[in-house]
GROMACS .gro file of C-alpha atoms in nm:
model
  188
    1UNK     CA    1   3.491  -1.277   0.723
    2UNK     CA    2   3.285  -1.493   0.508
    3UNK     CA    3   2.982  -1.543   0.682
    4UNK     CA    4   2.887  -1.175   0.682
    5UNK     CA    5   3.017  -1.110   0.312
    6UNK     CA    6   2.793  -1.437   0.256
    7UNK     CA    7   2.540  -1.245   0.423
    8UNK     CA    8   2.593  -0.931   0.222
    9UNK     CA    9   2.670  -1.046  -0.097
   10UNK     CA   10   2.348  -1.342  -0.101
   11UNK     CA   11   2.094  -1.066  -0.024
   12UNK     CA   12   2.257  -0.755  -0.169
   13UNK     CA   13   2.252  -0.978  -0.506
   14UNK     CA   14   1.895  -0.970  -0.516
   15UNK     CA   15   1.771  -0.677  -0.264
   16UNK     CA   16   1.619  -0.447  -0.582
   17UNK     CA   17   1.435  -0.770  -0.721
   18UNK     CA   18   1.296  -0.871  -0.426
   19UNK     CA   19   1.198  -0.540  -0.306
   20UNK     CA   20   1.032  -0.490  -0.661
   21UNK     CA   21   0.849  -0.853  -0.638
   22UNK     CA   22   0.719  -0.693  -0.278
   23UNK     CA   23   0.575  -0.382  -0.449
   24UNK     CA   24   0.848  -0.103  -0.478
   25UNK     CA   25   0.869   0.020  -0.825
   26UNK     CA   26   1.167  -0.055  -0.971
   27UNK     CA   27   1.320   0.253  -0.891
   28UNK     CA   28   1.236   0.300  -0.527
   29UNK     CA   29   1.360  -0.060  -0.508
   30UNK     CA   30   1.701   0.037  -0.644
   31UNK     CA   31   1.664   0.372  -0.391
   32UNK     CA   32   1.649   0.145  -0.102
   33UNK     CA   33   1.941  -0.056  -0.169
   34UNK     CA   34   2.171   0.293  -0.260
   35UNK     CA   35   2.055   0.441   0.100
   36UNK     CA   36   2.166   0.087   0.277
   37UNK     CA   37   2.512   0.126   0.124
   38UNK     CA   38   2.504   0.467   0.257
   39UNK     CA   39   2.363   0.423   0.583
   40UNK     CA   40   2.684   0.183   0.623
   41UNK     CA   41   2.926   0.371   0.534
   42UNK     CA   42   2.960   0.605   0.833
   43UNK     CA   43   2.951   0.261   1.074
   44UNK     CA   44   3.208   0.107   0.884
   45UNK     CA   45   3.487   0.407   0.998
   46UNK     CA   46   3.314   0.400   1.336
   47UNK     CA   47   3.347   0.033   1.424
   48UNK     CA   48   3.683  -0.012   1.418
   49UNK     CA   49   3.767   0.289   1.616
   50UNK     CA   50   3.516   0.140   1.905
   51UNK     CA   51   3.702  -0.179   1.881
   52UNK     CA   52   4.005  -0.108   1.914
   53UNK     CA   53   3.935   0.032   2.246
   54UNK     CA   54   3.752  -0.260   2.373
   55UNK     CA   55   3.893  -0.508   2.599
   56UNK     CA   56   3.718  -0.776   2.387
   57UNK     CA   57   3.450  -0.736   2.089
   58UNK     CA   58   3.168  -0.944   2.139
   59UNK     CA   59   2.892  -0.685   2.257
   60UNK     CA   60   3.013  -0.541   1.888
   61UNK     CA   61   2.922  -0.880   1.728
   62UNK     CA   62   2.562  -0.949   1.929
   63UNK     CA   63   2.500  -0.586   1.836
   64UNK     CA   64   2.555  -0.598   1.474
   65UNK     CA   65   2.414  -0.951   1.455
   66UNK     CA   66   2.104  -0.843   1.652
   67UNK     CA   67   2.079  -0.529   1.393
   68UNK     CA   68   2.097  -0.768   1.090
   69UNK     CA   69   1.831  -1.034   1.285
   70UNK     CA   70   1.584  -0.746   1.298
   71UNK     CA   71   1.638  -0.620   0.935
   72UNK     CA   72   1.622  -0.989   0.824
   73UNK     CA   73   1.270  -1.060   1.036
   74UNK     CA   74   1.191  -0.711   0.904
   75UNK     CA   75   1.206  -0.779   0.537
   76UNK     CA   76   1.036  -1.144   0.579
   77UNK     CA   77   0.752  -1.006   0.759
   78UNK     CA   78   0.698  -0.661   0.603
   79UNK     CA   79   0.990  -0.552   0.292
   80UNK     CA   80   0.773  -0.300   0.119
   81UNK     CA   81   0.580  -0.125   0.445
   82UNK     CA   82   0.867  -0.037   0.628
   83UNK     CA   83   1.190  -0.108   0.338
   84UNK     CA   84   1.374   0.199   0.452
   85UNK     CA   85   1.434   0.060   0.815
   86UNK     CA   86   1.513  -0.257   0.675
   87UNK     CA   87   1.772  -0.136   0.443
   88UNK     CA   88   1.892   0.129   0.694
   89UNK     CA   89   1.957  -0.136   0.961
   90UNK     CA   90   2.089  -0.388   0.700
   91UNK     CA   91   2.342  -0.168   0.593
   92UNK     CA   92   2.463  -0.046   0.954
   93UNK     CA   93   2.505  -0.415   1.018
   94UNK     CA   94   2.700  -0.479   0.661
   95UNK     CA   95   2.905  -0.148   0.684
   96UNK     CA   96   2.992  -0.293   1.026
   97UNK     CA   97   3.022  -0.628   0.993
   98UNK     CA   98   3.295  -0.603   0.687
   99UNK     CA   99   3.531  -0.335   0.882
  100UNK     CA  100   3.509  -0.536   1.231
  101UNK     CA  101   3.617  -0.852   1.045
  102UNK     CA  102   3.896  -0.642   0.887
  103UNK     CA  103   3.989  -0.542   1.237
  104UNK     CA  104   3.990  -0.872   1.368
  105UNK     CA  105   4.276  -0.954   1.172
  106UNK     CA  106   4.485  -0.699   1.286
  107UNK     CA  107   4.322  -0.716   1.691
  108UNK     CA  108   4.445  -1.089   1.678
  109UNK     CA  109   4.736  -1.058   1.495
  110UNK     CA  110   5.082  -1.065   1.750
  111UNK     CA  111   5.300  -0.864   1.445
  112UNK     CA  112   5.266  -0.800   1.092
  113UNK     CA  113   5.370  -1.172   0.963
  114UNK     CA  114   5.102  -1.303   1.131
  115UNK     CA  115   4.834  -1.061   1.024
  116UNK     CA  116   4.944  -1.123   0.666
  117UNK     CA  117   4.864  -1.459   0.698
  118UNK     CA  118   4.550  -1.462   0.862
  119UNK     CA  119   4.453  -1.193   0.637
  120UNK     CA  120   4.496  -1.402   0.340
  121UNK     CA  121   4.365  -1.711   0.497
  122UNK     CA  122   4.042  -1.534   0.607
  123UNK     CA  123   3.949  -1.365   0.307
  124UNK     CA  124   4.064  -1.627   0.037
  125UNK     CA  125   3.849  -1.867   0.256
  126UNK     CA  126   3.596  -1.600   0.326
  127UNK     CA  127   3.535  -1.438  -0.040
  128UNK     CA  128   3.485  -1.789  -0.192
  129UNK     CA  129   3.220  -1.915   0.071
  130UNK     CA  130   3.087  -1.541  -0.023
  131UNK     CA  131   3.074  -1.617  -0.372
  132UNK     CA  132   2.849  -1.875  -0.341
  133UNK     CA  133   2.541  -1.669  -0.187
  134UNK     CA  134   2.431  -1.514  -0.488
  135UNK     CA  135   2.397  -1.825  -0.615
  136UNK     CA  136   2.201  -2.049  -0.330
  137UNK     CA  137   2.021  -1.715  -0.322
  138UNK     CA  138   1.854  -1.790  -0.633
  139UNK     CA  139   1.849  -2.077  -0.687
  140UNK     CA  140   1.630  -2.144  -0.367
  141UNK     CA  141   1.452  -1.909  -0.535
  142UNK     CA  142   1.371  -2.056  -0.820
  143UNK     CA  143   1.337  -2.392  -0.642
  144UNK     CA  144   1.077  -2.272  -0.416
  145UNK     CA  145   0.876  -1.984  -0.614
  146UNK     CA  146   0.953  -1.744  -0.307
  147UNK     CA  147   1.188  -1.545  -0.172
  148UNK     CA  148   1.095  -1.641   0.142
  149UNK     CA  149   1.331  -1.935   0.180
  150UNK     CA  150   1.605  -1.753   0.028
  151UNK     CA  151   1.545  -1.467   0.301
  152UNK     CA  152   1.531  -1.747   0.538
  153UNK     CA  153   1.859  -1.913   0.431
  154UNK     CA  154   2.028  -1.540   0.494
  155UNK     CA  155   1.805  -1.529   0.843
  156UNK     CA  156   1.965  -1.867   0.916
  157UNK     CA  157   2.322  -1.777   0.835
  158UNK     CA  158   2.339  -1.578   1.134
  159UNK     CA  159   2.370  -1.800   1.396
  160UNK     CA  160   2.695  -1.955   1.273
  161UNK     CA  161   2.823  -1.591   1.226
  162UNK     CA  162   2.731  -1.501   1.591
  163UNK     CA  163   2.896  -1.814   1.677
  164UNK     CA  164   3.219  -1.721   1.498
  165UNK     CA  165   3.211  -1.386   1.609
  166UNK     CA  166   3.177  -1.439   1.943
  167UNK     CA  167   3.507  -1.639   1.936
  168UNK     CA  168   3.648  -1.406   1.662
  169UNK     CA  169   3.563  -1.151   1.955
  170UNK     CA  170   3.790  -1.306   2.209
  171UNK     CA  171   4.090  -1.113   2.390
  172UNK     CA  172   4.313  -1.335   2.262
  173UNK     CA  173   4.611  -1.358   1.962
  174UNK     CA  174   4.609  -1.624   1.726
  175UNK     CA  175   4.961  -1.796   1.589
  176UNK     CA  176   5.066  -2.170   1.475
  177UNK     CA  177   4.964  -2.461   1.713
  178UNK     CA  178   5.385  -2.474   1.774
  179UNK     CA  179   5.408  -2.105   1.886
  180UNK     CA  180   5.259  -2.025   2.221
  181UNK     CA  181   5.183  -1.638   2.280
  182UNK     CA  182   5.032  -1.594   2.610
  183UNK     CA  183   5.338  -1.391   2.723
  184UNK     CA  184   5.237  -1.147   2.394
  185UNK     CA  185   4.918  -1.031   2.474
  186UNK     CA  186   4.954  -0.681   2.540
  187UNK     CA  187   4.757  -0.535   2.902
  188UNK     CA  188   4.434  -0.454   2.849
   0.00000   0.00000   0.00000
């Protein structure tokens, strides 16, 4: 949950400026960053309605994760040339990303109690590592003169997000240490 909103939110934050430092006017910059909200939005109903019919959802995570690795490559190597691929692949991966995590909690979740508190758990946790994006964002920024260490920083967060997914992927339920529930996993 907060890797990819830490993902999101750190380059979302500062998509229209850095697309304007790499040549878009400022209002092609801002276009760019409405159509990747857009381009999401479709995936973000979509994803969940795949994953609940998977067995397990990793091939969801390396797919979105893969999508966001090209976008993130894309926009260090070319942002202005080719922005609308970028942004378009960006947001499939964000649109994704956010409504797969939300599904998670409810895939792993054995009843309602349960998903309450992993709900609240992953997103208090989750929204405040978030929160902090923006900031690293620019401040590498500003630190380095480029945004190319700040696009880096994003570029980097993905492994540890395709390391939680993976797990966060698993056919499995989560509950307290003290409750076992491998006689509550529902056939696949």
């Amino acid at each position: 949950m907060g890797l990819q909103s830490f993902i999101y939110f750190g380059l979302g934050s500062w998509m229209a400026t850095f697309l304007g430092d790499a040549g878009l006017s400022d209002e092609r910059a801002g276009l760019m960053w409405s159509i990747c909200n857009l381009a999401g939005l479709p995936f973000s109903f979509a994803v969940p309605v795949v994953a609940q019919r998977l067995p397990d959802q990793r091939a969801l995570v390396v797919g979105l994760v893969a999508c966001w690795a090209v976008s993130i490559v894309g926009l260090l190597l070319a942002p202005a040339a080719y922005a609308l691929l970028w942004m378009v692949l960006f947001g499939v991966a964000g649109g994704s990303s956010l409504s797969l995590a939300l599904m998670f909690i409810v895939l792993r979740s054995p009843d309602t109690a349960h998903a309450s508190v992993l709900s609240g758990m992953a997103q208090a946790i989750g929204y405040t590592l978030a929160a902090t994006a923006p900031f690293l964002f620019g401040a590498l920024h500003d630190l380095t003169g480029s945004w190319q260490a700040s696009v880096a920083m994003i570029g980097l967060t993905l492994v540890p997000t395709l390391w939680a997914g993976w797990f966060a992927g698993q056919r499995r339920l989560v509950a307290s240490p003290l409750e076992p529930l491998d006689d509550r996993m529902p056939a696949a």
